mmCIF file of C-alpha atoms and ligand atoms in Angstrom:
data_model
loop_
_atom_site.group_PDB
_atom_site.id
_atom_site.type_symbol
_atom_site.label_atom_id
_atom_site.label_comp_id
_atom_site.label_asym_id
_atom_site.label_seq_id
_atom_site.Cartn_x
_atom_site.Cartn_y
_atom_site.Cartn_z
ATOM 1 C CA UNK V 1 -27.953 -19.099 47.897
ATOM 2 C CA UNK V 2 -31.388 -17.770 48.858
ATOM 3 C CA UNK V 3 -31.622 -14.044 48.190
ATOM 4 C CA UNK V 4 -33.167 -13.135 51.490
ATOM 5 C CA UNK V 5 -33.084 -9.571 52.699
ATOM 6 C CA UNK V 6 -31.706 -10.761 56.040
ATOM 7 C CA UNK V 7 -28.691 -12.282 54.416
ATOM 8 C CA UNK V 8 -27.833 -9.324 52.212
ATOM 9 C CA UNK V 9 -28.628 -6.444 54.479
ATOM 10 C CA UNK V 10 -25.406 -6.540 56.516
ATOM 11 C CA UNK V 11 -23.320 -6.636 53.343
ATOM 12 C CA UNK V 12 -25.160 -3.615 52.039
ATOM 13 C CA UNK V 13 -24.435 -1.870 55.321
ATOM 14 C CA UNK V 14 -20.735 -2.442 54.781
ATOM 15 C CA UNK V 15 -21.014 -0.923 51.331
ATOM 16 C CA UNK V 16 -20.067 -4.206 49.708
ATOM 17 C CA UNK V 17 -23.026 -4.315 47.355
ATOM 18 C CA UNK V 18 -23.993 -1.922 44.622
ATOM 19 C CA UNK V 19 -27.015 0.204 45.318
ATOM 20 C CA UNK V 20 -29.336 -1.704 43.008
ATOM 21 C CA UNK V 21 -28.512 -5.068 44.520
ATOM 22 C CA UNK V 22 -28.916 -3.666 47.996
ATOM 23 C CA UNK V 23 -32.287 -2.179 47.072
ATOM 24 C CA UNK V 24 -33.345 -5.451 45.506
ATOM 25 C CA UNK V 25 -32.289 -7.383 48.538
ATOM 26 C CA UNK V 26 -34.148 -4.988 50.793
ATOM 27 C CA UNK V 27 -37.299 -5.368 48.762
ATOM 28 C CA UNK V 28 -37.000 -9.060 47.849
ATOM 29 C CA UNK V 29 -39.572 -8.910 45.056
ATOM 30 C CA UNK V 30 -39.706 -9.967 41.437
ATOM 31 C CA UNK V 31 -42.375 -8.097 39.516
ATOM 32 C CA UNK V 32 -43.475 -10.183 36.543
ATOM 33 C CA UNK V 33 -45.648 -8.563 33.867
ATOM 34 C CA UNK V 34 -46.989 -11.377 31.694
ATOM 35 C CA UNK V 35 -49.843 -12.353 29.379
ATOM 36 C CA UNK V 36 -52.854 -13.589 31.324
ATOM 37 C CA UNK V 37 -52.959 -17.368 31.788
ATOM 38 C CA UNK V 38 -49.342 -17.931 30.828
ATOM 39 C CA UNK V 39 -47.554 -19.167 33.958
ATOM 40 C CA UNK V 40 -47.836 -22.314 36.053
ATOM 41 C CA UNK V 41 -48.508 -21.208 39.670
ATOM 42 C CA UNK V 42 -46.493 -24.224 40.892
ATOM 43 C CA UNK V 43 -43.393 -22.865 39.111
ATOM 44 C CA UNK V 44 -43.809 -19.577 40.961
ATOM 45 C CA UNK V 45 -44.209 -21.329 44.313
ATOM 46 C CA UNK V 46 -41.129 -23.483 43.839
ATOM 47 C CA UNK V 47 -39.045 -20.542 42.659
ATOM 48 C CA UNK V 48 -40.152 -18.448 45.624
ATOM 49 C CA UNK V 49 -39.169 -21.191 47.992
ATOM 50 C CA UNK V 50 -35.785 -21.748 46.405
ATOM 51 C CA UNK V 51 -34.843 -18.076 45.937
ATOM 52 C CA UNK V 52 -36.481 -16.430 48.922
ATOM 53 C CA UNK V 53 -37.947 -13.868 46.516
ATOM 54 C CA UNK V 54 -41.620 -12.984 46.353
ATOM 55 C CA UNK V 55 -43.085 -12.978 42.826
ATOM 56 C CA UNK V 56 -45.722 -10.333 42.178
ATOM 57 C CA UNK V 57 -47.623 -10.777 38.914
ATOM 58 C CA UNK V 58 -49.559 -8.382 36.716
ATOM 59 C CA UNK V 59 -51.163 -9.240 33.403
ATOM 60 C CA UNK V 60 -51.825 -7.926 29.899
ATOM 61 C CA UNK V 61 -53.620 -9.317 26.858
ATOM 62 C CA UNK V 62 -51.783 -7.850 23.898
ATOM 63 C CA UNK V 63 -48.378 -6.521 22.900
ATOM 64 C CA UNK V 64 -49.968 -3.103 22.384
ATOM 65 C CA UNK V 65 -51.143 -3.079 25.998
ATOM 66 C CA UNK V 66 -47.676 -4.104 27.202
ATOM 67 C CA UNK V 67 -46.039 -1.420 25.051
ATOM 68 C CA UNK V 68 -48.282 1.380 26.262
ATOM 69 C CA UNK V 69 -47.836 0.408 29.946
ATOM 70 C CA UNK V 70 -44.048 0.415 29.492
ATOM 71 C CA UNK V 71 -44.005 3.822 27.801
ATOM 72 C CA UNK V 72 -46.183 5.199 30.606
ATOM 73 C CA UNK V 73 -43.486 4.464 33.203
ATOM 74 C CA UNK V 74 -43.879 0.689 33.454
ATOM 75 C CA UNK V 75 -40.268 0.189 32.426
ATOM 76 C CA UNK V 76 -39.390 1.262 35.990
ATOM 77 C CA UNK V 77 -42.143 -0.801 37.631
ATOM 78 C CA UNK V 78 -41.627 -4.294 36.316
ATOM 79 C CA UNK V 79 -38.608 -6.602 36.449
ATOM 80 C CA UNK V 80 -39.570 -9.042 33.733
ATOM 81 C CA UNK V 81 -41.842 -8.912 30.677
ATOM 82 C CA UNK V 82 -42.895 -11.354 27.949
ATOM 83 C CA UNK V 83 -43.224 -9.547 24.592
ATOM 84 C CA UNK V 84 -43.615 -11.311 21.230
ATOM 85 C CA UNK V 85 -40.742 -11.474 18.732
ATOM 86 C CA UNK V 86 -41.813 -8.645 16.412
ATOM 87 C CA UNK V 87 -42.294 -6.201 19.311
ATOM 88 C CA UNK V 88 -38.706 -6.628 20.524
ATOM 89 C CA UNK V 89 -37.082 -4.193 18.036
ATOM 90 C CA UNK V 90 -39.738 -1.619 18.937
ATOM 91 C CA UNK V 91 -38.857 -1.999 22.626
ATOM 92 C CA UNK V 92 -35.109 -1.809 21.949
ATOM 93 C CA UNK V 93 -35.494 1.263 19.698
ATOM 94 C CA UNK V 94 -37.616 3.014 22.322
ATOM 95 C CA UNK V 95 -34.993 2.277 25.017
ATOM 96 C CA UNK V 96 -37.514 0.297 27.055
ATOM 97 C CA UNK V 97 -35.440 -2.855 27.641
ATOM 98 C CA UNK V 98 -31.901 -3.553 28.871
ATOM 99 C CA UNK V 99 -29.389 -6.301 28.075
ATOM 100 C CA UNK V 100 -30.034 -9.460 30.096
ATOM 101 C CA UNK V 101 -26.516 -9.988 31.383
ATOM 102 C CA UNK V 102 -23.362 -7.932 31.757
ATOM 103 C CA UNK V 103 -21.241 -7.848 28.626
ATOM 104 C CA UNK V 104 -19.283 -11.035 28.096
ATOM 105 C CA UNK V 105 -21.405 -12.969 30.592
ATOM 106 C CA UNK V 106 -23.830 -15.688 29.574
ATOM 107 C CA UNK V 107 -26.967 -16.792 31.342
ATOM 108 C CA UNK V 108 -26.768 -20.193 32.962
ATOM 109 C CA UNK V 109 -28.736 -22.716 30.905
ATOM 110 C CA UNK V 110 -28.729 -20.654 27.723
ATOM 111 C CA UNK V 111 -27.086 -23.583 25.931
ATOM 112 C CA UNK V 112 -30.350 -25.504 26.305
ATOM 113 C CA UNK V 113 -32.012 -23.280 23.688
ATOM 114 C CA UNK V 114 -32.542 -24.755 20.207
ATOM 115 C CA UNK V 115 -30.191 -23.380 17.554
ATOM 116 C CA UNK V 116 -33.001 -21.881 15.462
ATOM 117 C CA UNK V 117 -33.900 -19.562 18.372
ATOM 118 C CA UNK V 118 -30.350 -18.466 19.226
ATOM 119 C CA UNK V 119 -29.648 -15.551 16.879
ATOM 120 C CA UNK V 120 -33.127 -14.449 15.834
ATOM 121 C CA UNK V 121 -33.606 -11.483 13.502
ATOM 122 C CA UNK V 122 -35.511 -9.565 16.211
ATOM 123 C CA UNK V 123 -32.485 -9.786 18.553
ATOM 124 C CA UNK V 124 -29.464 -10.885 16.479
ATOM 125 C CA UNK V 125 -26.960 -10.994 19.340
ATOM 126 C CA UNK V 126 -29.447 -12.594 21.712
ATOM 127 C CA UNK V 127 -28.493 -9.789 24.108
ATOM 128 C CA UNK V 128 -31.981 -8.690 25.150
ATOM 129 C CA UNK V 129 -34.148 -11.782 25.081
ATOM 130 C CA UNK V 130 -34.472 -15.455 25.884
ATOM 131 C CA UNK V 131 -37.304 -17.378 24.170
ATOM 132 C CA UNK V 132 -40.176 -18.474 26.435
ATOM 133 C CA UNK V 133 -42.700 -20.451 24.331
ATOM 134 C CA UNK V 134 -43.778 -20.413 20.700
ATOM 135 C CA UNK V 135 -47.111 -20.854 18.991
ATOM 136 C CA UNK V 136 -49.395 -19.853 16.161
ATOM 137 C CA UNK V 137 -52.392 -17.604 15.650
ATOM 138 C CA UNK V 138 -55.449 -18.802 13.779
ATOM 139 C CA UNK V 139 -59.229 -18.895 13.701
ATOM 140 C CA UNK V 140 -61.357 -20.316 16.512
ATOM 141 C CA UNK V 141 -64.860 -21.224 15.354
ATOM 142 C CA UNK V 142 -68.053 -22.986 16.375
ATOM 143 C CA UNK V 143 -68.138 -26.495 14.878
ATOM 144 C CA UNK V 144 -71.933 -26.693 15.229
ATOM 145 C CA UNK V 145 -72.234 -23.676 12.942
ATOM 146 C CA UNK V 146 -69.514 -24.882 10.561
ATOM 147 C CA UNK V 147 -68.842 -28.632 10.835
ATOM 148 C CA UNK V 148 -66.307 -28.547 8.028
ATOM 149 C CA UNK V 149 -65.299 -25.001 7.093
ATOM 150 C CA UNK V 150 -62.843 -24.160 4.320
ATOM 151 C CA UNK V 151 -59.764 -23.179 6.362
ATOM 152 C CA UNK V 152 -59.611 -19.628 5.063
ATOM 153 C CA UNK V 153 -59.604 -16.034 6.320
ATOM 154 C CA UNK V 154 -62.828 -15.847 4.312
ATOM 155 C CA UNK V 155 -64.643 -17.107 7.421
ATOM 156 C CA UNK V 156 -64.064 -13.590 8.759
ATOM 157 C CA UNK V 157 -63.592 -11.428 5.678
ATOM 158 C CA UNK V 158 -65.956 -12.874 3.072
ATOM 159 C CA UNK V 159 -69.644 -12.038 3.580
ATOM 160 C CA UNK V 160 -70.544 -14.841 1.178
ATOM 161 C CA UNK V 161 -68.913 -17.359 3.489
ATOM 162 C CA UNK V 162 -70.274 -15.809 6.681
ATOM 163 C CA UNK V 163 -73.061 -13.327 6.093
ATOM 164 C CA UNK V 164 -74.959 -13.889 9.324
ATOM 165 C CA UNK V 165 -73.022 -15.266 12.246
ATOM 166 C CA UNK V 166 -71.378 -12.807 14.652
ATOM 167 C CA UNK V 167 -67.575 -12.707 14.471
ATOM 168 C CA UNK V 168 -64.690 -10.638 15.843
ATOM 169 C CA UNK V 169 -61.257 -9.446 14.770
ATOM 170 C CA UNK V 170 -58.232 -9.246 17.095
ATOM 171 C CA UNK V 171 -57.856 -6.205 19.309
ATOM 172 C CA UNK V 172 -54.691 -4.170 19.612
ATOM 173 C CA UNK V 173 -52.492 -5.615 16.901
ATOM 174 C CA UNK V 174 -52.278 -3.519 13.757
ATOM 175 C CA UNK V 175 -49.641 -5.546 11.991
ATOM 176 C CA UNK V 176 -51.216 -8.922 12.704
ATOM 177 C CA UNK V 177 -54.650 -7.811 11.500
ATOM 178 C CA UNK V 178 -53.280 -6.189 8.345
ATOM 179 C CA UNK V 179 -51.303 -9.403 7.774
ATOM 180 C CA UNK V 180 -54.511 -11.455 7.874
ATOM 181 C CA UNK V 181 -56.233 -9.084 5.446
ATOM 182 C CA UNK V 182 -53.181 -9.149 3.151
ATOM 183 C CA UNK V 183 -53.205 -12.954 3.261
ATOM 184 C CA UNK V 184 -56.907 -12.998 2.380
ATOM 185 C CA UNK V 185 -56.246 -10.639 -0.540
ATOM 186 C CA UNK V 186 -53.376 -12.776 -1.819
ATOM 187 C CA UNK V 187 -50.543 -10.471 -0.728
ATOM 188 C CA UNK V 188 -49.240 -12.827 1.976
ATOM 189 C CA UNK V 189 -49.409 -12.634 5.764
ATOM 190 C CA UNK V 190 -45.953 -11.067 5.921
ATOM 191 C CA UNK V 191 -46.894 -8.059 3.766
ATOM 192 C CA UNK V 192 -45.086 -4.791 4.495
ATOM 193 C CA UNK V 193 -45.459 -1.323 2.953
ATOM 194 C CA UNK V 194 -47.914 1.306 1.878
ATOM 195 C CA UNK V 195 -49.710 -0.461 -0.941
ATOM 196 C CA UNK V 196 -50.639 -3.741 0.778
ATOM 197 C CA UNK V 197 -51.354 -2.017 4.095
ATOM 198 C CA UNK V 198 -53.703 0.537 2.530
ATOM 199 C CA UNK V 199 -55.593 -2.308 0.857
ATOM 200 C CA UNK V 200 -55.644 -4.160 4.179
ATOM 201 C CA UNK V 201 -56.963 -1.083 5.996
ATOM 202 C CA UNK V 202 -59.765 -0.852 3.418
ATOM 203 C CA UNK V 203 -60.579 -4.505 4.040
ATOM 204 C CA UNK V 204 -60.826 -3.847 7.782
ATOM 205 C CA UNK V 205 -63.047 -0.776 7.254
ATOM 206 C CA UNK V 206 -65.354 -2.753 4.982
ATOM 207 C CA UNK V 207 -65.450 -5.634 7.452
ATOM 208 C CA UNK V 208 -66.242 -3.349 10.382
ATOM 209 C CA UNK V 209 -69.237 -2.076 8.488
ATOM 210 C CA UNK V 210 -70.900 -5.497 8.292
ATOM 211 C CA UNK V 211 -73.904 -6.178 10.537
ATOM 212 C CA UNK V 212 -72.452 -9.351 12.008
ATOM 213 C CA UNK V 213 -69.118 -7.768 13.002
ATOM 214 C CA UNK V 214 -69.087 -7.706 16.811
ATOM 215 C CA UNK V 215 -65.838 -5.807 17.439
ATOM 216 C CA UNK V 216 -62.124 -6.086 18.149
ATOM 217 C CA UNK V 217 -61.581 -8.660 20.903
ATOM 218 C CA UNK V 218 -58.462 -9.969 22.707
ATOM 219 C CA UNK V 219 -57.575 -13.550 21.800
ATOM 220 C CA UNK V 220 -58.234 -14.948 25.287
ATOM 221 C CA UNK V 221 -61.658 -13.274 25.406
ATOM 222 C CA UNK V 222 -62.460 -14.504 21.882
ATOM 223 C CA UNK V 223 -62.288 -18.134 23.067
ATOM 224 C CA UNK V 224 -64.734 -17.384 25.887
ATOM 225 C CA UNK V 225 -67.064 -15.533 23.529
ATOM 226 C CA UNK V 226 -66.953 -18.392 21.035
ATOM 227 C CA UNK V 227 -67.712 -20.869 23.840
ATOM 228 C CA UNK V 228 -70.729 -18.952 25.091
ATOM 229 C CA UNK V 229 -72.102 -18.080 21.667
ATOM 230 C CA UNK V 230 -71.431 -14.323 21.571
ATOM 231 C CA UNK V 231 -69.313 -14.917 18.478
ATOM 232 C CA UNK V 232 -69.110 -17.890 16.120
ATOM 233 C CA UNK V 233 -65.632 -17.107 14.770
ATOM 234 C CA UNK V 234 -62.676 -15.047 15.970
ATOM 235 C CA UNK V 235 -58.905 -14.977 16.408
ATOM 236 C CA UNK V 236 -57.117 -17.169 18.953
ATOM 237 C CA UNK V 237 -53.737 -18.647 19.842
ATOM 238 C CA UNK V 238 -53.443 -22.405 19.292
ATOM 239 C CA UNK V 239 -52.257 -23.402 22.791
ATOM 240 C CA UNK V 240 -54.853 -21.299 24.586
ATOM 241 C CA UNK V 241 -57.604 -23.307 22.954
ATOM 242 C CA UNK V 242 -55.828 -26.651 23.481
ATOM 243 C CA UNK V 243 -55.437 -25.817 27.187
ATOM 244 C CA UNK V 244 -59.085 -24.849 27.589
ATOM 245 C CA UNK V 245 -60.262 -27.983 25.814
ATOM 246 C CA UNK V 246 -58.156 -30.207 28.067
ATOM 247 C CA UNK V 247 -59.424 -28.427 31.175
ATOM 248 C CA UNK V 248 -63.119 -28.392 30.247
ATOM 249 C CA UNK V 249 -63.994 -30.533 27.199
ATOM 250 C CA UNK V 250 -67.707 -30.007 27.630
ATOM 251 C CA UNK V 251 -67.548 -26.226 27.288
ATOM 252 C CA UNK V 252 -64.719 -25.921 24.775
ATOM 253 C CA UNK V 253 -65.011 -29.219 22.895
ATOM 254 C CA UNK V 254 -67.376 -27.729 20.333
ATOM 255 C CA UNK V 255 -64.767 -25.185 19.281
ATOM 256 C CA UNK V 256 -62.548 -25.827 16.274
ATOM 257 C CA UNK V 257 -59.285 -24.157 15.288
ATOM 258 C CA UNK V 258 -57.454 -23.841 11.986
ATOM 259 C CA UNK V 259 -54.498 -22.063 10.461
ATOM 260 C CA UNK V 260 -55.886 -20.437 7.308
ATOM 261 C CA UNK V 261 -54.578 -21.807 4.026
ATOM 262 C CA UNK V 262 -53.568 -18.292 2.884
ATOM 263 C CA UNK V 263 -51.034 -18.180 5.720
ATOM 264 C CA UNK V 264 -50.847 -16.921 9.268
ATOM 265 C CA UNK V 265 -48.602 -15.974 12.143
ATOM 266 C CA UNK V 266 -46.024 -17.999 13.991
ATOM 267 C CA UNK V 267 -44.703 -16.194 17.061
ATOM 268 C CA UNK V 268 -42.198 -16.699 19.797
ATOM 269 C CA UNK V 269 -42.750 -14.939 23.089
ATOM 270 C CA UNK V 270 -39.559 -13.955 24.881
ATOM 271 C CA UNK V 271 -38.361 -12.927 28.329
ATOM 272 C CA UNK V 272 -36.913 -9.415 28.570
ATOM 273 C CA UNK V 273 -35.937 -6.999 31.336
ATOM 274 C CA UNK V 274 -37.337 -3.443 31.259
ATOM 275 C CA UNK V 275 -34.767 -0.644 31.065
ATOM 276 C CA UNK V 276 -35.269 0.659 34.601
ATOM 277 C CA UNK V 277 -36.368 -2.584 36.268
ATOM 278 C CA UNK V 278 -36.143 -2.225 40.065
ATOM 279 C CA UNK V 279 -34.689 -5.722 40.523
ATOM 280 C CA UNK V 280 -32.899 -6.968 37.391
ATOM 281 C CA UNK V 281 -30.888 -9.509 39.414
ATOM 282 C CA UNK V 282 -34.125 -11.194 40.469
ATOM 283 C CA UNK V 283 -35.284 -11.217 36.836
ATOM 284 C CA UNK V 284 -32.029 -12.835 35.773
ATOM 285 C CA UNK V 285 -32.341 -15.482 38.495
ATOM 286 C CA UNK V 286 -35.878 -16.325 37.335
ATOM 287 C CA UNK V 287 -34.841 -16.498 33.669
ATOM 288 C CA UNK V 288 -32.086 -18.950 34.595
ATOM 289 C CA UNK V 289 -34.607 -20.951 36.623
ATOM 290 C CA UNK V 290 -36.959 -21.114 33.616
ATOM 291 C CA UNK V 291 -34.081 -22.296 31.410
ATOM 292 C CA UNK V 292 -33.712 -25.505 33.430
ATOM 293 C CA UNK V 293 -35.019 -28.340 31.251
ATOM 294 C CA UNK V 294 -37.481 -29.718 33.797
ATOM 295 C CA UNK V 295 -38.892 -26.255 34.519
ATOM 296 C CA UNK V 296 -39.136 -25.400 30.797
ATOM 297 C CA UNK V 297 -41.029 -28.666 30.199
ATOM 298 C CA UNK V 298 -43.361 -27.959 33.088
ATOM 299 C CA UNK V 299 -44.063 -24.485 31.681
ATOM 300 C CA UNK V 300 -44.800 -25.884 28.217
ATOM 301 C CA UNK V 301 -47.028 -28.669 29.562
ATOM 302 C CA UNK V 302 -49.007 -26.302 31.745
ATOM 303 C CA UNK V 303 -49.565 -23.785 28.940
ATOM 304 C CA UNK V 304 -50.021 -26.178 26.000
ATOM 305 C CA UNK V 305 -47.347 -24.389 23.992
ATOM 306 C CA UNK V 306 -44.182 -25.701 22.404
ATOM 307 C CA UNK V 307 -40.868 -24.969 24.072
ATOM 308 C CA UNK V 308 -37.734 -23.579 22.391
ATOM 309 C CA UNK V 309 -35.708 -25.432 25.044
ATOM 310 C CA UNK V 310 -34.078 -28.394 23.319
ATOM 311 C CA UNK V 311 -33.150 -30.082 26.569
ATOM 312 C CA UNK V 312 -36.837 -30.005 27.591
ATOM 313 C CA UNK V 313 -38.262 -31.545 24.417
ATOM 314 C CA UNK V 314 -38.038 -35.146 25.624
ATOM 315 C CA UNK V 315 -39.968 -34.190 28.761
ATOM 316 C CA UNK V 316 -43.091 -32.663 27.197
ATOM 317 C CA UNK V 317 -46.529 -34.308 27.009
ATOM 318 C CA UNK V 318 -47.797 -35.948 23.818
ATOM 319 C CA UNK V 319 -50.431 -33.238 23.371
ATOM 320 C CA UNK V 320 -47.583 -30.850 22.583
ATOM 321 C CA UNK V 321 -46.402 -32.974 19.673
ATOM 322 C CA UNK V 322 -49.664 -32.892 17.733
ATOM 323 C CA UNK V 323 -52.095 -30.278 16.333
ATOM 324 C CA UNK V 324 -53.254 -27.786 17.305
ATOM 325 C CA UNK V 325 -50.235 -27.245 19.600
ATOM 326 C CA UNK V 326 -47.667 -28.541 17.103
ATOM 327 C CA UNK V 327 -49.135 -27.691 13.685
ATOM 328 C CA UNK V 328 -48.704 -30.437 11.074
ATOM 329 C CA UNK V 329 -46.036 -30.059 8.387
ATOM 330 C CA UNK V 330 -48.454 -28.511 5.849
ATOM 331 C CA UNK V 331 -49.675 -25.919 8.351
ATOM 332 C CA UNK V 332 -46.112 -25.126 9.455
ATOM 333 C CA UNK V 333 -45.285 -24.265 5.840
ATOM 334 C CA UNK V 334 -48.032 -21.638 5.907
ATOM 335 C CA UNK V 335 -46.794 -19.954 9.066
ATOM 336 C CA UNK V 336 -44.649 -16.826 8.950
ATOM 337 C CA UNK V 337 -42.904 -14.783 11.572
ATOM 338 C CA UNK V 338 -44.215 -11.212 11.585
ATOM 339 C CA UNK V 339 -41.629 -8.938 9.923
ATOM 340 C CA UNK V 340 -40.051 -6.356 12.243
ATOM 341 C CA UNK V 341 -40.917 -2.823 11.165
ATOM 342 C CA UNK V 342 -39.606 0.443 12.545
ATOM 343 C CA UNK V 343 -39.344 4.181 11.927
ATOM 344 C CA UNK V 344 -41.575 5.622 9.226
ATOM 345 C CA UNK V 345 -43.071 2.263 8.397
ATOM 346 C CA UNK V 346 -44.180 1.798 11.970
ATOM 347 C CA UNK V 347 -45.725 5.270 11.954
ATOM 348 C CA UNK V 348 -47.572 4.490 8.742
ATOM 349 C CA UNK V 349 -48.841 1.261 10.239
ATOM 350 C CA UNK V 350 -50.192 3.085 13.311
ATOM 351 C CA UNK V 351 -51.837 5.800 11.231
ATOM 352 C CA UNK V 352 -53.562 3.345 8.944
ATOM 353 C CA UNK V 353 -54.664 1.283 11.936
ATOM 354 C CA UNK V 354 -56.155 4.300 13.723
ATOM 355 C CA UNK V 355 -57.940 5.197 10.537
ATOM 356 C CA UNK V 356 -59.207 1.644 9.991
ATOM 357 C CA UNK V 357 -60.448 1.306 13.549
ATOM 358 C CA UNK V 358 -62.250 4.602 13.805
ATOM 359 C CA UNK V 359 -63.745 5.258 10.389
HETATM 360 C C1 N2P S 1 -51.384 -16.421 26.840
HETATM 361 C C2 N2P S 1 -50.963 -16.715 25.462
HETATM 362 C C3 N2P S 1 -50.327 -15.558 24.833
HETATM 363 C C4 N2P S 1 -49.578 -15.865 23.633
HETATM 364 N N1 N2P S 1 -52.562 -17.057 27.248
HETATM 365 C C5 N2P S 1 -49.520 -14.727 22.719
HETATM 366 N N2 N2P S 1 -48.324 -14.551 22.060
#
């Protein structure tokens, strides 16, 4: 049934709908707050037509940006957000997200999700999130500068490997960046705790002091900067680069990507509903729409990321079955989910990060 205001308004007048549904019906909007370049416009158009809702989109480029917008009142402005796995416990602890469905009710299509994504450690009951797409973070580099680089974090952290060419680190993600420094130092990407993080912060401070360090740059911007020569190496997400290459091989074809041999990040981005979302029913309807196998496949194909939707796997393009989108078995072994940290550990992480960024 299309959720048009016209259809619902008389019911609301009779007091047959709860206030929130009536308000949603009166407004007819779904406010989606998503990473930039992460949604197929054709999916939005088809959903709008089918549901009668209007989708309004706003964008962010890091989990930190999403988190700070939500704490500044955004949890009452947006209906649907797309955080990464390791930010989910932080959002739950801060009271910034709400359960997806009423207790005891399941979302239609949830059965399509692969088993390995059903009871994840970041949301053990699966009450707050549904997985959207998954991918990996690695190094984007200029293949003219380095035709055959050793696939190591040394391309960024070791001045003997790269003493001259401009490079960037990732903006706005303390734990990821410390993880990369830990991996480089032999402590593993999934390091947690005072000792490895202090060493990682030192590594970042030392790196910032080098003449060819350009700055902290968002992953999407890093690909552009690598393409136009501002940097020769930086941090990027695998599917972003695959998508750019497919769209414009001339501009992006000279860029390479690897998952460093010391280990890196695997992530799964998820759909979640902010605590005071104006139209949670609309968010739920869109989540169920995205869970349909053909829609999930379309989303994955458009974005060049792998889908957690088992029923969609037979419908995805070949490019999604090979590197860089689907890392090979050896690279998959080196990928780790980012451990969830909270409380004092999270505070320590933030303090060390502020220190590392500003010293
Ligand atoms: C959007 C890709 C974002 C993925 N272009 C980051 N988890």
